[in-house]
Amino acid sequence: MNTTTGAIGIARPRIEGRAKVTGAARYAADVPTPNLLFGSVVLSTVSRGRIHGVDVSAVQDMPGVVGVIHHTNAPRLNPKAGGFFGPDGQLQLLQDAVIPFAGRPVALVVAETLEQAQAAAAALPVTYEEEPHDTAFTADHPAGRPAVTIFDGPVDVGDVEAELAASAVVVEERYRTPEEHCSAMEPHSATAWWEGERLEAIDSNQGPFTIAATMATLFSLSLDQVHIRTEHVGGGFGSKGLCGPQLILAAMAALRFRRPVRVTLTRAQVFLTTAMRPATDQLIRIGADADGHLRAIWHEPAFEISPLAEYIEGCTELTKTLYAATAIRTNLTAVPLDVLPPSSMRGPGAVPGSFVLESAMDELAERLGLDPLELRLRNEPVVGPVSGLPFSSRNLVACLREGARRFGWDTRDHRPRLRREGALLIGTGLAATSFSAGAFPSSASITAEPDGTFIVAIGATDLGTGARTALTAIAADALAVGTERIHLKISDSALGPAWAAGGSRGTTSWAWAIAEAAAKLRDQDYRGTVTVDTSQSLGDLPSQERHAYSAIFAQVSVDPATGEARLRRLLGMFAVGRVVNPLMARSQVIGGMIGGLSMALHEEGVRDPVSGRHVNADFAGYHIAAHADVPDIEADFVPDYEPGIPMGIKGAGEIGNVGTAAAIANAVWHATGVRQRSLPIRLDRVLEA
Amino acid sequence: MKEFAYRRATDLRDALIAGSGGARYLGGGTNLVDLMKDGVEAPDRLIDVRQLPFAGIRETPDGGLLIGATTTNSDLAAHPEIRRRYPALSQAVLAGASGQLRNMATVGGNLLQRTRCAYFADPSQACNKRLPGSGCPAIAGEHHNHAILGRSPHCAATHPSDMAVALVAFDAVVRYETLEGVGEIPLEKFYLPVGDTPQRETALPPGALITAVVLPGSAVSPRSRYRKVRERASYAFATVSIAAGLDGDRGSARIALGGVASRPWRARTAEFFLLEGPTTADRFRAAADAELSAAEPLPGNGYKVTLARNLIVAVLEEVHA
C-alpha cells in the first residue's frame, strides 16, 4: 500500500482555507435559493406534559406569515426511523401533544422573511398541561437500569472482589461530570425543497449519506428520492451526526407549503434541542499491590438518558484496554429522565470515562507513594486485558516517555502543595489515554479524465478539520500522481454510502475506499471509472485491539484565596497511526486538548432545580475556554503505523479531548493537595477559607 | 426582534424631546440590541445619541476629570490621565467584555446595562425586574452567581458593570440633562436599592440623558487596584470583583465590590473600620468580616462571602504594600 509520491505526511494548508477566510465558502444557510421561505422553531417551555393548544389564529395575520405547522397539522413521519439504537423518538417532531423535555420543538412558524418568522414565533401562544417532571440525575436514582449493550457492554474478568480484598492499596471514589454541549460554531441549518416526490436539501451535518437514509425512512421514501448536500460545515462535535430538527422541520414545511424552506436554529435552540453529553456519576475501585501492579479495576458509571431514545455514554472503554489488571469489571447504568436526549459529543464515553480512570490512577499513585508515570508504565498490558486479543500497534509507552522528556517530568516532586509563586500554588499532572481506532464501510468512485486529472468522489464530509485536503493527498498517493491532478467531490449523499465524519473514523474509512478504488483504477491502466465498496475488505480485517494513544501533561496555577485554577501549559504526545497532514493533525489534536481544558475548567450545562429547564443556553452563561484561557499548547506525534489499515491511518478526531481533563484535575491536586472529583473545577470548589 | 423606529440624534434638545416622549437612547448598543433580539426589551423608537458631542475626557476646575457619556470604553481605559490618576478605573474597564465590545460600548450606556441574570434574559421565564409581580425563579432556582448583599425576596440579580464598581469607589458623579436642565447624582445614589421594585434600577429622571461622569479630584492613591474574579480568564462577568485604593492624606481605604449586589457595592462598613489606618492583614480581614456580616447568601452562593472576604484582604494588602 505504500506509495512513493509522498503527498501524505506533508504539511499543507487547507484547500478551501482562502475561500473560508474571505467569506466565499458557503455554509448551509448561505446558499442562495429562489422563492425561499423561512421557518422559526418554537420550543417547549415546560419539562414534561402535553400541549394544550397552539393558537395559530394569533399570528396567522402577522406580516409575511405563510403558516404554522404543529402537532395537529404536520405531515406524518414514519416512527421506525432511527439510528444505531433503533427507533429514535427524538426524530418524531410535531407528531403528538406529548412534551418529553423542555426545549422540544412544538411548532414551526413559516414566513416570507426570517425576521417575520421570528416575530411570529415569538408571538405564538402555546399552552401546556404541565405534569410533574424529574431532571435530578444521580447514580442512585430509582429509575436507573442497565444500559443497552450494543457496544461497551458489561465485562467481568477475574475475581474482582477477591483481588480488591488482596490489594495492598485500594482507591474507591465517586466522580461526577455535568451535562455538556457540543457548541459548534455554525448553528444547525437546513434548506429543503421538493422536486415532485424527491426531497432536496442543503443541511449542516456530519454525513449526508446517513442523514439521507434517515430522512428517507422518516418520510417513507426510497433512498434515491432523497438528496442531501453539505458543502462546508462549521463544526459538529457530534451534534450533527444525527438527523437534526432543522432538516426534518424544513422538509415538513417544504412539503406542506410547496416552496423551499430554510430553518436555522438560534444559538439557544442549538443548546436546547440538538445534542448534549449526558451528566455522569461514576464509581470506581482500583486495587494494587504495594509495588503498583494492578489487581483489580471495577468501574460503574451511570449516565442520564431520555426515554425518547437509547444511548450509551461508553465510559468504560478505556477501563477495558488501558491497563493490565488481573480482574476487570464494568457495567453501565442508564437513568431515564425528562431531559434533552443525550448524544455523542467529542469523544463520547471515553472522555468522561478517562477523567475518572486517570484521576483514580493518580490517586492510586499518591497512596502508593509512586510516580504517576511509573505507575502507568508498570501496568502496560501485552494483550487486551479483557479481550485477550493482540494489539494491532500500541505506542502508549512512547507517548508517555517522550511527553515526560519534553515536559521535564523527571524533575517533579510528587508531593502536593509545595510549589508557590506569591499567592499562587503551582502543580503538574499527567494522564494516559487511548481512543478506539478502525474503519467503517464506505464506497468511492474514481474517474480518469482525458486531461490526466482524476475525479475522486466519496460521500465524505469536511467538518472544518481539513478532510478535503487530507483526502486529496490520500488520493494522490494512492494513484501515484501529484495532488494537482486530483479533483475531490465530497459532501453529497448521491456519491453513495459512506461513513460520517464521526467516531474518529472518517479519514480512515474514506481513505480505505479511495485506496481500493485507486488500486482498481491502476489495475485497469488509469482508464474509465471505478467504484468500490469496502464492506468486504473491512470484514476481512482480523480481530485485534485497535486504538490511538496519547499522553497528556498539564501545568496549572491555583489561587486558593479566589479558587481560580488556570492552565499554564499543556503538552500532548500522540500515536495516531500515520499522520496524513501534520499541520492539520496538530490543529485537530490541539483543538481536542482545548476541548478537554474547557471540560476541566469551564463547561457545565446548568438546570433550574425547580423547572428542570436549562438556564445557561448561550455563550455568556455556558462558558467555553476563551482565548485567554488557552496558554502555550504543544502537541506532537510519535512514529506510529496501523498495520491492517491502508496507509497505516488511525483516527485523530477525538483523542486530543480524551485524558486532558484528568491531567488538569491531577495538576490541580498537585498544586493544592485537594482532589477535584466533580467537573468543572469551578472556583467555588477550589476556594479556601 | 420587534420592528422599531431608529433615528440618529444630532442635537441634544431634539434627543431630549424624543426621550421624554418615550423613545429609548442608544449608545453602543452592545447590551440593548442583544436584549431586543431576545425580546427582553421591545422599544418602539431608538434615538442613537452616539453622535452627540459628549465624547472625550477633560480636566475639571477642582482637579478631577469629566468623562463624556459617549466616550467609548476603549478610549476611557486607554486615557493617560485615567491610567495615571485612577488606575483601578482603567483596569476595571479592561477587565470587562472583549476588545470588540469595548470599542463600541459607551460610558453612559455602560452605566445602564442590565443584569445578566438568566431568568431576566429569557422572556419565557418569570422575572420581577422584567415583568413586575411575576416572581423571581432565581431565589429557589439557579443563583450560583447572584447577590449576597442588599438583595430582597423579589430579586437577587447582580449589576454587571465593572466600570461602575471603580467609579463608585472614586465617588464619581453622574451628570445628566433633561428638558428642565442639568442634574447630577452621586453614583452611589444613582443605583436604587432593590426593595420591592427591582424593575426601578436607577434614580435617573424619566427622559433624562446621561451626558458625563465626573471624577472628583481625589486623594485616592494612584496605586488603586481593580481585581476581577471570574470563571474564566476573559470575557465573563465578575463572580466577585473589587476596586480598592488608599487615601493618600487620611490613610484610609476606599473599597467597592462588584458581583455581590444589585448595584456596585460601596463597602462603607469596611472603610469605616479601617479609618484608624489600614496596617495589618488581620485588620483587613476584620474589616472585610464587618462588611460581610450583612451578607444574606442564598443556598447556592454562600461561597461568595468567603471569596469577597479573601478578595478584600488580598487587594488591600496589595495596595498597601
Short mmCIF file of C-alpha atoms in Angstrom, two decimals, chain A residues 14-16 20 458 460-474 488 490 501 506-507 510 514 580 584 588:
data_model
loop_
_atom_site.label_atom_id
_atom_site.label_comp_id
_atom_site.label_asym_id
_atom_site.label_seq_id
_atom_site.Cartn_x
_atom_site.Cartn_y
_atom_site.Cartn_z
CA ARG A 14 -6.49 23.65 3.74
CA ILE A 15 -7.53 23.67 0.11
CA GLU A 16 -10.61 25.72 0.96
CA LYS A 20 -13.28 30.38 4.16
CA ILE A 458 -16.75 9.96 -1.94
CA ALA A 460 -17.21 12.32 2.99
CA THR A 461 -17.82 15.49 4.98
CA ASP A 462 -15.37 18.19 5.92
CA LEU A 463 -16.44 19.46 9.32
CA GLY A 464 -13.69 22.05 9.21
CA THR A 465 -11.00 19.56 10.16
CA GLY A 466 -9.38 19.53 6.72
CA ALA A 467 -10.82 16.26 5.42
CA ARG A 468 -10.93 17.67 1.89
CA THR A 469 -7.22 18.40 1.99
CA ALA A 470 -6.31 15.10 3.64
CA LEU A 471 -8.31 13.03 1.18
CA THR A 472 -6.75 14.86 -1.75
CA ALA A 473 -3.30 13.82 -0.51
CA ILE A 474 -4.52 10.28 0.09
CA LEU A 488 -12.28 15.71 -4.98
CA ILE A 490 -17.47 15.14 -1.31
CA ALA A 501 -17.30 12.34 9.98
CA GLY A 506 -13.92 9.43 8.90
CA THR A 507 -10.49 9.72 7.31
CA TRP A 510 -12.76 7.16 3.38
CA ILE A 514 -10.14 5.70 -2.02
CA VAL A 580 -1.65 12.39 6.81
CA MET A 584 -3.99 19.79 10.24
CA GLN A 588 -7.04 18.77 15.28
#
